[in-house]
Coordinates of C-alpha atoms in Angstrom, one line a residue:
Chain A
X1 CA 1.1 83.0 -37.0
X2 CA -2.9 84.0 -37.8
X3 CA -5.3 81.0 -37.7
X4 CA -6.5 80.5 -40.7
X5 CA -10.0 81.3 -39.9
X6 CA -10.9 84.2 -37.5
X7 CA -12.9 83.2 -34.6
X8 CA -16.8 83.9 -35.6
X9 CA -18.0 87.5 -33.3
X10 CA -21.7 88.1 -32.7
X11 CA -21.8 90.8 -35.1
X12 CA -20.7 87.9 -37.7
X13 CA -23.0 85.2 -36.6
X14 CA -26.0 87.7 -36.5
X15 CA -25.9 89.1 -40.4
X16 CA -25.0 85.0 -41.9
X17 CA -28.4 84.0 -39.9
X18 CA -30.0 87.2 -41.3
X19 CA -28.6 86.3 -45.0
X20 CA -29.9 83.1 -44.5
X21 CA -32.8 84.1 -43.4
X22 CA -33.5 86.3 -46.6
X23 CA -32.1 83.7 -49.1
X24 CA -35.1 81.7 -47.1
X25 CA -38.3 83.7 -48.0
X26 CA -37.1 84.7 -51.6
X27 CA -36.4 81.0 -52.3
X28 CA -40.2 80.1 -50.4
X29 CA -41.6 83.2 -52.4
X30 CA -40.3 82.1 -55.6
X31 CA -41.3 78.3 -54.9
X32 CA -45.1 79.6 -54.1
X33 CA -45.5 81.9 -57.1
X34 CA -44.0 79.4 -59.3
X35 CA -46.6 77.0 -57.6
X36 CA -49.4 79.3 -58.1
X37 CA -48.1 79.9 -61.6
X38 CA -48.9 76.3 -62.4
X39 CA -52.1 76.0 -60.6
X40 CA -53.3 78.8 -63.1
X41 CA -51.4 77.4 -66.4
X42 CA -52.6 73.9 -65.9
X43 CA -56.2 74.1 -64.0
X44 CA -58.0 71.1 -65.7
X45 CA -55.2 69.9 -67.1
X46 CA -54.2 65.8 -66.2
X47 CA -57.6 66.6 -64.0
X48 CA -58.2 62.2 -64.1
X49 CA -55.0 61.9 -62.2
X50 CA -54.6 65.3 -60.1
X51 CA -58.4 65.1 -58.7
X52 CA -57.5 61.8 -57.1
X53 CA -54.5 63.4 -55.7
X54 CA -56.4 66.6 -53.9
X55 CA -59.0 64.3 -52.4
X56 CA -56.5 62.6 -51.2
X57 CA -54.6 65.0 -49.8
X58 CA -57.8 66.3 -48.1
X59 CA -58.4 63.1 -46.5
X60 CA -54.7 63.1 -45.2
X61 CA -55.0 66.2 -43.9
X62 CA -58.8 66.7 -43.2
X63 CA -60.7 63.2 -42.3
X64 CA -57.9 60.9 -40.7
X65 CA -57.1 64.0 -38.7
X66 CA -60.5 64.4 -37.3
X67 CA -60.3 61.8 -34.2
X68 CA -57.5 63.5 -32.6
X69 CA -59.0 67.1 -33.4
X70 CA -62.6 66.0 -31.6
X71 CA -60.2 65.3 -28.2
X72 CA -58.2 68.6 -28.9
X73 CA -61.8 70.7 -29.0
X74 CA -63.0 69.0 -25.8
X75 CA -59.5 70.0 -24.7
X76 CA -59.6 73.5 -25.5
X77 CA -63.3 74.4 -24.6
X78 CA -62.1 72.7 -21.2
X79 CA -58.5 75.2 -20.9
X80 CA -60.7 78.2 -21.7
X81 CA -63.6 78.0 -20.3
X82 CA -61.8 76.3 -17.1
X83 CA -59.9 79.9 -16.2
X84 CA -62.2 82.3 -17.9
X85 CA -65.4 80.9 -15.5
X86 CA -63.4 81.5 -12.3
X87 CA -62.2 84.7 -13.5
X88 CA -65.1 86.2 -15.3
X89 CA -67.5 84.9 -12.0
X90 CA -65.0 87.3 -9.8
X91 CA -65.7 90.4 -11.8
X92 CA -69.5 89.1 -12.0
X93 CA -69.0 89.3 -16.2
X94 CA -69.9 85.8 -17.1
X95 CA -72.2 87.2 -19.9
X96 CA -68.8 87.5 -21.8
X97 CA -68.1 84.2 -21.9
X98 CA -69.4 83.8 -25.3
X99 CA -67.7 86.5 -26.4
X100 CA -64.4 85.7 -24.7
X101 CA -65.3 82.1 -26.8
X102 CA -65.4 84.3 -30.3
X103 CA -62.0 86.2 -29.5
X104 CA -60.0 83.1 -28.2
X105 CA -61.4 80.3 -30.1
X106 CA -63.0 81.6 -33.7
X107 CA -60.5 84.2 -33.8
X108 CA -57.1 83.0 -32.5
X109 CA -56.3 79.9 -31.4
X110 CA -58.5 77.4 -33.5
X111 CA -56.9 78.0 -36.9
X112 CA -54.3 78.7 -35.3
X113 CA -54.2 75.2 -33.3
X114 CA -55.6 73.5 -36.5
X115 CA -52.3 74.7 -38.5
X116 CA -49.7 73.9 -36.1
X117 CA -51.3 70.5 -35.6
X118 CA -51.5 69.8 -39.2
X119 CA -47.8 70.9 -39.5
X120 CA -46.8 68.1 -37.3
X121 CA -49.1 65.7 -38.5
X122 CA -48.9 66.0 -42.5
X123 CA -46.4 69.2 -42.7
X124 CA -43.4 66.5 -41.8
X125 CA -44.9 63.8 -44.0
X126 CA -44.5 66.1 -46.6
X127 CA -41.3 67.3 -46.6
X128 CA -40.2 63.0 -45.4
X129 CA -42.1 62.0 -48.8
X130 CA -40.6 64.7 -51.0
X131 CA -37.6 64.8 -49.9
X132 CA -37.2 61.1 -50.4
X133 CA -38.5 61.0 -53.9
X134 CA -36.0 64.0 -55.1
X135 CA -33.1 61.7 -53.1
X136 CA -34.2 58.3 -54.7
X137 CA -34.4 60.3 -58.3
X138 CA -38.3 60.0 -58.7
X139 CA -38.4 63.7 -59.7
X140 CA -36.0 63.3 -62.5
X141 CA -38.2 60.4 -63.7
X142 CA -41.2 62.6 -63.7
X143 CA -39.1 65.4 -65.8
X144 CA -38.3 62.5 -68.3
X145 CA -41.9 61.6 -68.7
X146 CA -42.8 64.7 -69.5
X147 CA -44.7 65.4 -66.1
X148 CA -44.2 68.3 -64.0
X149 CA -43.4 68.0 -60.4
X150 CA -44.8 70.9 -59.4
X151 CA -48.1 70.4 -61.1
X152 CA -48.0 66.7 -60.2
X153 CA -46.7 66.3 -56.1
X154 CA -46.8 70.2 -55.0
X155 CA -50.2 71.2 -55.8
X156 CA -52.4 68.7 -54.8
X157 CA -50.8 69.2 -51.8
X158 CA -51.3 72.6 -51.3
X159 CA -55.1 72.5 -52.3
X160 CA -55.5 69.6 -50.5
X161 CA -54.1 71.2 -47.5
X162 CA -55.9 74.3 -47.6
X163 CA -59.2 72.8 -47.7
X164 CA -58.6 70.4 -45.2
X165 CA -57.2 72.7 -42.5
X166 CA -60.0 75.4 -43.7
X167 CA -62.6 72.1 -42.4
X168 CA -60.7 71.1 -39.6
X169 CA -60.8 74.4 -38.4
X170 CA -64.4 74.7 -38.2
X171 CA -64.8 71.1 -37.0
X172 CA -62.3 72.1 -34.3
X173 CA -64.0 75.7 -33.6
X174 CA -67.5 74.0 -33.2
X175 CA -66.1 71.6 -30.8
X176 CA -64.7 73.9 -28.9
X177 CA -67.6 76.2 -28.3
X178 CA -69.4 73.0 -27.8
X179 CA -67.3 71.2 -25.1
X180 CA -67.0 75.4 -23.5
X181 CA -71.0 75.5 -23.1
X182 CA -70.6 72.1 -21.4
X183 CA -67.5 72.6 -18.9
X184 CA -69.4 76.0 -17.9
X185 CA -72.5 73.9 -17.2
X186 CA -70.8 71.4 -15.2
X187 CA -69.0 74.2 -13.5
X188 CA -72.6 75.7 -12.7
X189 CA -72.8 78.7 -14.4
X190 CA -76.2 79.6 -14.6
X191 CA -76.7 80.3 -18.5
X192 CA -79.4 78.6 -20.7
X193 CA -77.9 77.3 -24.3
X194 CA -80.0 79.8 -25.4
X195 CA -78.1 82.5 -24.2
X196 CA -74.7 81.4 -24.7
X197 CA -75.9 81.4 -28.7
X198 CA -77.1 84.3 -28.8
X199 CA -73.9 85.9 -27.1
X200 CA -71.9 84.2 -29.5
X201 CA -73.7 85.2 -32.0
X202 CA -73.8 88.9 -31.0
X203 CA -70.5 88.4 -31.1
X204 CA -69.5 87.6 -34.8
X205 CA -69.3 89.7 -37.4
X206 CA -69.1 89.1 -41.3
X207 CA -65.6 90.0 -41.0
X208 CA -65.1 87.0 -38.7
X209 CA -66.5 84.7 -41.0
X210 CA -64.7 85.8 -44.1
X211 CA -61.2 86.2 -42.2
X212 CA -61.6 82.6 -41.0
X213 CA -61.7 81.2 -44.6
X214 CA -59.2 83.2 -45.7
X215 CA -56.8 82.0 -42.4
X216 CA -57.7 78.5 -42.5
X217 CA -56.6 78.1 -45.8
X218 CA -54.1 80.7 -46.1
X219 CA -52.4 78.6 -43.2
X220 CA -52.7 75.2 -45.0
X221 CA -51.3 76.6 -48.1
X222 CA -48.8 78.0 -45.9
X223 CA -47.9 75.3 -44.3
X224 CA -47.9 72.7 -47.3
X225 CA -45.8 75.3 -49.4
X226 CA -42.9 75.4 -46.9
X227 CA -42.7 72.2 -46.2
X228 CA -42.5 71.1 -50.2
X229 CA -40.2 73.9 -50.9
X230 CA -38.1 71.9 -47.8
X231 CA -38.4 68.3 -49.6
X232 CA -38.3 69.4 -53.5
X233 CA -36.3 72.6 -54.1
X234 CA -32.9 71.3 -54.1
X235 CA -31.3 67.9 -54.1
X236 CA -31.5 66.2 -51.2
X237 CA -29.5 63.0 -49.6
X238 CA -31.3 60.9 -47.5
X239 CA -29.2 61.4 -44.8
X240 CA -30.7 65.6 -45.2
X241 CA -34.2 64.3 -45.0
X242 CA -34.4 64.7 -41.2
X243 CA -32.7 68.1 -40.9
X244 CA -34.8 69.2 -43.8
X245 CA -37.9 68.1 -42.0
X246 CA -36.4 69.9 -38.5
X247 CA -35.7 73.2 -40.6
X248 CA -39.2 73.2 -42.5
X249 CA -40.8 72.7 -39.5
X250 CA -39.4 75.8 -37.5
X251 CA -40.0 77.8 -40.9
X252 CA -43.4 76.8 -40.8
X253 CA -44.2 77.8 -37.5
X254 CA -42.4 81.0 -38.2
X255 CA -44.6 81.3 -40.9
X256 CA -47.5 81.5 -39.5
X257 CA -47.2 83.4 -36.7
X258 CA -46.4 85.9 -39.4
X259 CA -49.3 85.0 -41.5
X260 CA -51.6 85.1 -38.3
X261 CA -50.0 88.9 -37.3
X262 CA -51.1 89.9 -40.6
X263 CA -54.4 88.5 -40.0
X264 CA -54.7 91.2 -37.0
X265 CA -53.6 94.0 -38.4
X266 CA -55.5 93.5 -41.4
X267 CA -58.9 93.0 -38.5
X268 CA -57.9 96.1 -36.7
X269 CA -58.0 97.8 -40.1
X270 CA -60.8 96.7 -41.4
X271 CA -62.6 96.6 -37.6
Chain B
X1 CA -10.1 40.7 -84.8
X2 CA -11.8 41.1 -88.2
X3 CA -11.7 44.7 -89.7
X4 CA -15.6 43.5 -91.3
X5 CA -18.8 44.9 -89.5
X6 CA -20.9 41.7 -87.3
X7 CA -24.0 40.3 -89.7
X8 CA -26.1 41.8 -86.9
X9 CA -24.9 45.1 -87.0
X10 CA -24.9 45.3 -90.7
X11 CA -28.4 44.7 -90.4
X12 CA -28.9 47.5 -88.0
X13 CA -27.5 49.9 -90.1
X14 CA -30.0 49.7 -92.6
X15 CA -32.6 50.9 -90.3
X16 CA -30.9 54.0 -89.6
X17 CA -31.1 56.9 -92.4
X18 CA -29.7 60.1 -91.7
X19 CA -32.3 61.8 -90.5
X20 CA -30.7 63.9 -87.1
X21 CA -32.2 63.1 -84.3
X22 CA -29.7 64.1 -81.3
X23 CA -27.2 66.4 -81.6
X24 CA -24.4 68.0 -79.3
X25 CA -22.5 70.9 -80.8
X26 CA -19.2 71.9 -78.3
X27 CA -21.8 70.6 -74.9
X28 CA -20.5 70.8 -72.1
X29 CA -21.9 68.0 -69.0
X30 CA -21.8 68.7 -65.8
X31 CA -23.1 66.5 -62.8
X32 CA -26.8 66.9 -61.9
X33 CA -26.1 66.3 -58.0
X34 CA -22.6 69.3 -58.1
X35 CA -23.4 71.6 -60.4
X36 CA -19.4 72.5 -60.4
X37 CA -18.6 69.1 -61.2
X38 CA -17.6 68.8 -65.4
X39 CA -18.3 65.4 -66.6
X40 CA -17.6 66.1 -70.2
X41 CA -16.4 69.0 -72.0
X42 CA -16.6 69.9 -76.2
X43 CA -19.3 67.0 -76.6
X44 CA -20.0 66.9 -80.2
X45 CA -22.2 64.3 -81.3
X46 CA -25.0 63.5 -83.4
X47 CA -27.8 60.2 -83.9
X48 CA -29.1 59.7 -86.5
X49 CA -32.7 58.1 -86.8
X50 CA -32.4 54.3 -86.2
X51 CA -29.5 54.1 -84.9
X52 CA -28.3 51.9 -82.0
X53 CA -25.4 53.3 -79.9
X54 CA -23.7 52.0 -76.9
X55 CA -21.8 54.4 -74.9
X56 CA -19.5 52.6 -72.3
X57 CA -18.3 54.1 -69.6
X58 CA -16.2 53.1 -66.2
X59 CA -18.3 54.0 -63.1
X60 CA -18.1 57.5 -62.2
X61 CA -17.1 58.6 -65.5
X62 CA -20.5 60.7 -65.7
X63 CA -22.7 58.4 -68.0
X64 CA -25.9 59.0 -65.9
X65 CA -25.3 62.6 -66.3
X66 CA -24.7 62.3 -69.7
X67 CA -27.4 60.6 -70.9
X68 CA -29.7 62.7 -68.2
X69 CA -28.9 65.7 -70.2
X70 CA -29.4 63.6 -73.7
X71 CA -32.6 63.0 -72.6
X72 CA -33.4 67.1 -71.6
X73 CA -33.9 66.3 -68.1
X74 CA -31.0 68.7 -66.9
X75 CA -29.9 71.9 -69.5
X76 CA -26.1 71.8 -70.7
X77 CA -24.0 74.2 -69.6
X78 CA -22.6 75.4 -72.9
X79 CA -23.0 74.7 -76.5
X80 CA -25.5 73.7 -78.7
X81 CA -27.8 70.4 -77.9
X82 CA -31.3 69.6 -80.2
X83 CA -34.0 67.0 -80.4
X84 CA -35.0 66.6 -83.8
X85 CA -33.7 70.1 -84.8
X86 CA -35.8 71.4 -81.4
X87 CA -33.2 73.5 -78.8
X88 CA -33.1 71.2 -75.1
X89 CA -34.0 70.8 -73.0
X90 CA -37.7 71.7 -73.8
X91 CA -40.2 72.8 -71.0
X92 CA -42.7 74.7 -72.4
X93 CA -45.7 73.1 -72.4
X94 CA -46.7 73.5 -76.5
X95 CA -43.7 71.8 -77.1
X96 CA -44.8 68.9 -74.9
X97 CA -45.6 66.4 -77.8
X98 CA -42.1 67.1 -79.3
X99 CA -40.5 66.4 -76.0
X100 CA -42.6 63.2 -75.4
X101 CA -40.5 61.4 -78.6
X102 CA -37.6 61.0 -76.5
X103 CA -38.0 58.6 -73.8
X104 CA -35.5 57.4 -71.1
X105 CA -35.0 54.7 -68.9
X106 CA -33.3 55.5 -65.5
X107 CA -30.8 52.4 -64.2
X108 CA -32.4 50.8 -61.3
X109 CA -35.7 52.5 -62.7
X110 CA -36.6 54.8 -60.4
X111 CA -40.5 53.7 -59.7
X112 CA -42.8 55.8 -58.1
X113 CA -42.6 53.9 -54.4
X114 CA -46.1 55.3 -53.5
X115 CA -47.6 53.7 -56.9
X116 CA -47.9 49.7 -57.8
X117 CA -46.5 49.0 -60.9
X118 CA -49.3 49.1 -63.0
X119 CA -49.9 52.5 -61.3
X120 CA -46.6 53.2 -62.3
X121 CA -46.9 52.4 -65.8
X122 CA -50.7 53.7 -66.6
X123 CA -49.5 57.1 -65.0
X124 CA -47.6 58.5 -68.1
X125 CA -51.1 57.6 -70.2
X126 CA -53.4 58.7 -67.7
X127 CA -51.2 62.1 -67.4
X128 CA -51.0 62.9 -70.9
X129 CA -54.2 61.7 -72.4
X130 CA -56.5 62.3 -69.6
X131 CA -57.7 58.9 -69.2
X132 CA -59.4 57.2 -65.7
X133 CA -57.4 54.4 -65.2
X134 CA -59.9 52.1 -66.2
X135 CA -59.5 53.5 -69.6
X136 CA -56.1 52.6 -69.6
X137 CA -56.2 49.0 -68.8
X138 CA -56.2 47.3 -72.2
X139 CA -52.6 49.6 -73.2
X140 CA -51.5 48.6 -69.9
X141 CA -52.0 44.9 -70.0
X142 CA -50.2 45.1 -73.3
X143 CA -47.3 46.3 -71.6
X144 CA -47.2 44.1 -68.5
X145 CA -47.3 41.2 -70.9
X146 CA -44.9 43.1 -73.5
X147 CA -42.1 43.0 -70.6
X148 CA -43.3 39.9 -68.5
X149 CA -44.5 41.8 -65.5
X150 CA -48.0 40.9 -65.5
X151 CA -47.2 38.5 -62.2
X152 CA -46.1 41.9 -60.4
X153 CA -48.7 44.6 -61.6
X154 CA -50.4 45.0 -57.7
X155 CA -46.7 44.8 -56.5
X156 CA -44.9 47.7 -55.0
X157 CA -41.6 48.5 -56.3
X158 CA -40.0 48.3 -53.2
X159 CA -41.3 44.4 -53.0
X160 CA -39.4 43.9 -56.3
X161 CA -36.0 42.9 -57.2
X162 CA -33.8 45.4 -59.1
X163 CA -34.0 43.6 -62.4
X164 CA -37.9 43.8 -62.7
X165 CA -37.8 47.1 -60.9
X166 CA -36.0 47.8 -64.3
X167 CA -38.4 46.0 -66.5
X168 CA -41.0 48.0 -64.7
X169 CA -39.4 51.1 -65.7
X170 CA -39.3 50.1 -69.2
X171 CA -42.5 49.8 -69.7
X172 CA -43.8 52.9 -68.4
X173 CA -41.6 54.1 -70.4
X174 CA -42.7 52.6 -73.4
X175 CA -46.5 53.7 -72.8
X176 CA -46.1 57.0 -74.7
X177 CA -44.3 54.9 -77.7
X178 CA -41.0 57.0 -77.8
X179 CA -39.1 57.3 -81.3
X180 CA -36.2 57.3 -79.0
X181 CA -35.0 55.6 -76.9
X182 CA -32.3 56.1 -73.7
X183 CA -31.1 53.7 -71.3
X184 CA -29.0 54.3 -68.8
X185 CA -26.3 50.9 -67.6
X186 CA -30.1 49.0 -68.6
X187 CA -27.8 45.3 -68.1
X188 CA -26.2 46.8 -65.1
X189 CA -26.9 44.6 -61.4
X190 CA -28.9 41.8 -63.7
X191 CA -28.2 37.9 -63.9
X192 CA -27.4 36.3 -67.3
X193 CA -31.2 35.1 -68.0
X194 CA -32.6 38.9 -67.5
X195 CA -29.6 40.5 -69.1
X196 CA -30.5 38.4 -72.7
X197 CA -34.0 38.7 -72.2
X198 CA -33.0 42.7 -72.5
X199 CA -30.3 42.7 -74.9
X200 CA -33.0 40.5 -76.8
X201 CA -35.9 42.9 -76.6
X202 CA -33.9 46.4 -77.1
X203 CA -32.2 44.4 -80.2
X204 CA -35.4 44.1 -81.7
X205 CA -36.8 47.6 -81.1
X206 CA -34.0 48.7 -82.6
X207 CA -34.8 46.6 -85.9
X208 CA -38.9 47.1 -85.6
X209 CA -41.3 45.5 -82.7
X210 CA -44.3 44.6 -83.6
X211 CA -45.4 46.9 -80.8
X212 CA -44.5 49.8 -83.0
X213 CA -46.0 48.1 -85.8
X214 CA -42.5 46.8 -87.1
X215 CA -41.0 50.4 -87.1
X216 CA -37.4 50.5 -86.0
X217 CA -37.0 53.4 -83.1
X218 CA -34.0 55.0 -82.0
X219 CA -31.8 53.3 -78.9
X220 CA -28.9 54.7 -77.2
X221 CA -27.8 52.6 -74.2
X222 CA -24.8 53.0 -71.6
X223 CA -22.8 50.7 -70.3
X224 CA -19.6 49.3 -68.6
X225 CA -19.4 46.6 -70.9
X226 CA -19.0 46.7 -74.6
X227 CA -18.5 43.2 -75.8
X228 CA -22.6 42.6 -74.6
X229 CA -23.2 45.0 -77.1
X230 CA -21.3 43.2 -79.9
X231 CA -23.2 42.9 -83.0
X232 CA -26.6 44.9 -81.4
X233 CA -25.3 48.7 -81.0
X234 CA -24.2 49.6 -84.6
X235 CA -22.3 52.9 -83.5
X236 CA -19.9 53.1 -79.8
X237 CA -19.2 55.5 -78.1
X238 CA -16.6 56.1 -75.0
X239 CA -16.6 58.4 -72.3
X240 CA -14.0 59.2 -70.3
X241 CA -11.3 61.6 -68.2
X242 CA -14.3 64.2 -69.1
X243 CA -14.0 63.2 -72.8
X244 CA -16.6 62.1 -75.4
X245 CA -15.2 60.4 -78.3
X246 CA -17.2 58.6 -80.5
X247 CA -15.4 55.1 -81.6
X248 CA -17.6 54.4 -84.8
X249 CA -18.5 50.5 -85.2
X250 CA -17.4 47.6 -83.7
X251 CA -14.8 47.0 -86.0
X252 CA -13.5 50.6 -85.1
X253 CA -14.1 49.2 -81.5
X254 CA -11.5 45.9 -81.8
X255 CA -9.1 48.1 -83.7
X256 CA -8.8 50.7 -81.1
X257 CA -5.8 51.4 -79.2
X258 CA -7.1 53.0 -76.2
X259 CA -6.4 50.6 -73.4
X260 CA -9.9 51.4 -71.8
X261 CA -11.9 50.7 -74.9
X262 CA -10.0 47.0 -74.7
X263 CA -10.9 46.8 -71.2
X264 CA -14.4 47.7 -71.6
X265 CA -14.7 45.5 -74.6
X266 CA -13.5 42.0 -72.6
X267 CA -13.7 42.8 -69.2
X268 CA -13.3 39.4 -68.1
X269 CA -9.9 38.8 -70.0
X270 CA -8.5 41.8 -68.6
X271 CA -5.5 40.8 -66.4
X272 CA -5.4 43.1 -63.5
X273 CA -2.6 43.6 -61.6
X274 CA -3.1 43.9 -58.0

């Protein structure tokens, strides 16, 4: 008379994804403490074969990335400075440009940029590789040999991730201001290089500095421990790999949005 | 048949003494992929030092699994399972030595694909001693030449066929010098030249290599086919319908009843009816 399962209401849908979502970040939280738990048991330990790993996870993640991050700086100087000169000129306040530079760029949207990009770039190798060695059974071999996973795939990738977004970062926040000083000179705003330094300057703080190593790397560890927890934490087919990636992905981004919104409080705070 | 143990196997059974080195009190297997899945229930079993034991198996009937959790790479669900009188599977780190006695052979291998082969097989070294790989070389060329490989070293598995894919994995395995030995369906998928060239090599392990300076080691296979076994495993086992029984020796093995032991035994002289 009934069919056997009762058409899905809003109400429904709405608490499974919130469910979900909790089952999400306590199985990511556990996954990074268990990750940082090993990073502190066996520091040094296997360093012949883990030191290898991180440097090469910093040039996956820091120096192949670098071509395309030099385009993206000239890119960005160009977005910013291209609307903030024609507005800042109409209010006759283009001594803030610097400073508009500091906020936007240093602040916001370079380590911001750096970790979405890296994401995409090495975030979805990630979860691809891992996700195919836990399919294929090469975790299980590394259990039998008596090497841990965790110590041996997850945290050279999560060191190597957090210092190479950490460097991108800069590399992409210097360009940026860079490329900005030249836009606004082609765009004739008259302003010696001189100046423009010494605005920027004006305009950082020690906080600035310290916040933007913390960010940087708090996003590459971010980013690298969500997308592992997405390729290792539970037996995969290959056929999940792609919806794995899709999910960790979203997650990611998710992530540090959030991570970034703490970032700002924690400024406001301390500013 | 003949009710008398083969030459071979008598020989075999000198090596072992009766020194425990596995044993399953009332385990109970279940699949590593379905954790709901039982593959065996009330497993009691026990190897002794220097034994050779073949555990055959249709496909499906849970052998990987088994021997997975023989080898402490997945915990059993209940009862009592030891490695040399140590509680499995062992994880902490202090017990790492212990652990690194028992060492298992996945079928098919399962090779590091970012890794060539010699990566493959220095890693276990490298990891554990803390060598740089040039440090390793001289152990490592040992091995390649131990299991014919040396043709392959700057190979990547994926460039490889399945039986030296296998081979590979042996040898890897073999770097730490296990006193045990597991092997899961190590003849399975491989042509009659590579399957003697194992059944040869694991046959004389079992009685003392000379790259364990003559001393017999422990070596439990699994397989779909007894009769390969025949006069090289000195104990069988058979699992089944989520049962574990051991047989005993290949006499025990041609005087059982159970239609799927005689299957297993002579697969080819089976007459199937279709």
């Amino acid at each position: 008379m009934f069919p056997s399962r009762l058409p899905r209401s809003y109400v429904n849908y709405t608490g499974r994804t919130f469910f979900r979502l909790l089952f999400t970040i306590q199985g990511i939280g556990a996954f990074a403490l268990i990750t940082f738990g090993v990073m502190i048991s066996k520091f040094g330990r296997a360093s012949e074969v883990i030191r290898p790993l991180v440097r090469k996870e910093i040039s996956r993640s820091g120096v192949k990335l670098l071509p395309m991050f030099i385009f993206m700086s000239a890119a960005l100087g160009l977005l910013v400075i291209g609307q903030m000169v024609s507005l800042l000129s109409r209010v006759g306040a283009v001594d803030y440009l610097g400073t508009v530079m500091v906020v936007v760029i240093v602040r916001e949207l370079g380590p911001l940029i750096t970790a979405l990009l890296v994401l995409a770039r090495v975030g979805t190798q990630n979860v691809v590789e891992l996700g195919t060695a836990r399919a294929t059974g090469e975790v299980e071999a590394l259990e039998a040999l008596g090497i841990d996973p965790m110590h041996y795939l997850v945290v050279p990738r999560v060191v190597g991730m957090a210092l190479g977004t950490f460097a991108l970062t800069i590399y992409l926040i210097l360009g940026s201001l860079i490329s900005g000083y030249l836009w606004a000179f082609l765009q004739g705003v008259p302003m010696r290089p001189g100046q423009y330094l010494e605005q920027l300057a004006s305009s950082l703080t020690w906080i600035d500095f310290a916040f933007l190593a913390l960010k940087t790397c708090g996003f590459g560890a971010v980013v690298a421990m969500v997308t592992c927890y997405h390729g290792l934490a539970q037996p995969l087919r290959l056929e999940e790999i792609s919806n794995a990636t899709v999910r960790a992905v979203a997650q990611a981004v998710i992530a540090c949005v959030m991570f970034d919104a703490l970032f700002i409080v924690l400024y406001l705070i301390v500013s | 048949m003949t009710e008398t143990a083969h030459p071979n196997e008598t020989a075999a059974a000198t090596n072992a003494s009766t020194q425990p080195v596995i044993t399953m009190r009332e385990v109970t297997v279940k699949s590593l992929r379905d954790q709901r899945t039982v593959v065996a229930e009330q497993v009691n079993w026990q190897v002794n030092a220097g034994e050779f034991w073949a555990i055959a198996g249709l496909h499906r009937s849970g052998k990987t699994d088994f021997i997975m959790l023989a080898a402490g790479v997945m915990a059993h669900a209940h009862g009592e399972h030891e490695f040399l009188g140590e509680r499995m599977p062992i994880f902490p780190e202090e017990s790492l030595a212990h652990r690194l006695k028992l060492g298992l052979v996945f079928d098919g291998g399962h090779l590091f694909n970012h890794l060539t082969v010699a990566q493959n097989i220095a890693l276990p070294l490298q990891y554990h001693r803390n060598l740089p790989a040039a440090e390793v070389e001289p152990a490592l060329a040992e091995l390649l030449e131990l299991t014919g490989m040396k043709e392959f070293a700057r190979s990547r598995p994926c460039a490889m066929g399945r039986s030296w894919q296998q081979r590979a994995a042996l040898a890897r395995t073999l770097a730490l010098k296990p006193e045990v030995l597991l092997l899961d369906s190590p003849l399975s998928g491989l042509d009659q030249r590579q399957q003697n060239w194992w059944l040869a090599f694991l046959e004389r392990l079992a009685k003392g290599h000379p790259y364990y300076s003559g001393k017999p080691i422990t070596v439990v296979v699994t397989t779909d086919n007894l009769w390969a076994w025949r006069g090289r495993a000195n104990r069988f086992a058979l699992l089944a319908d989520g049962r574990f029984d051991v047989i005993g020796r290949w006499a025990d093995v041609e005087k059982s009843n159970n239609p799927l032991v005689q299957e297993l035994m002579s697969p080819a002289e089976t007459t199937v009816n279709i």
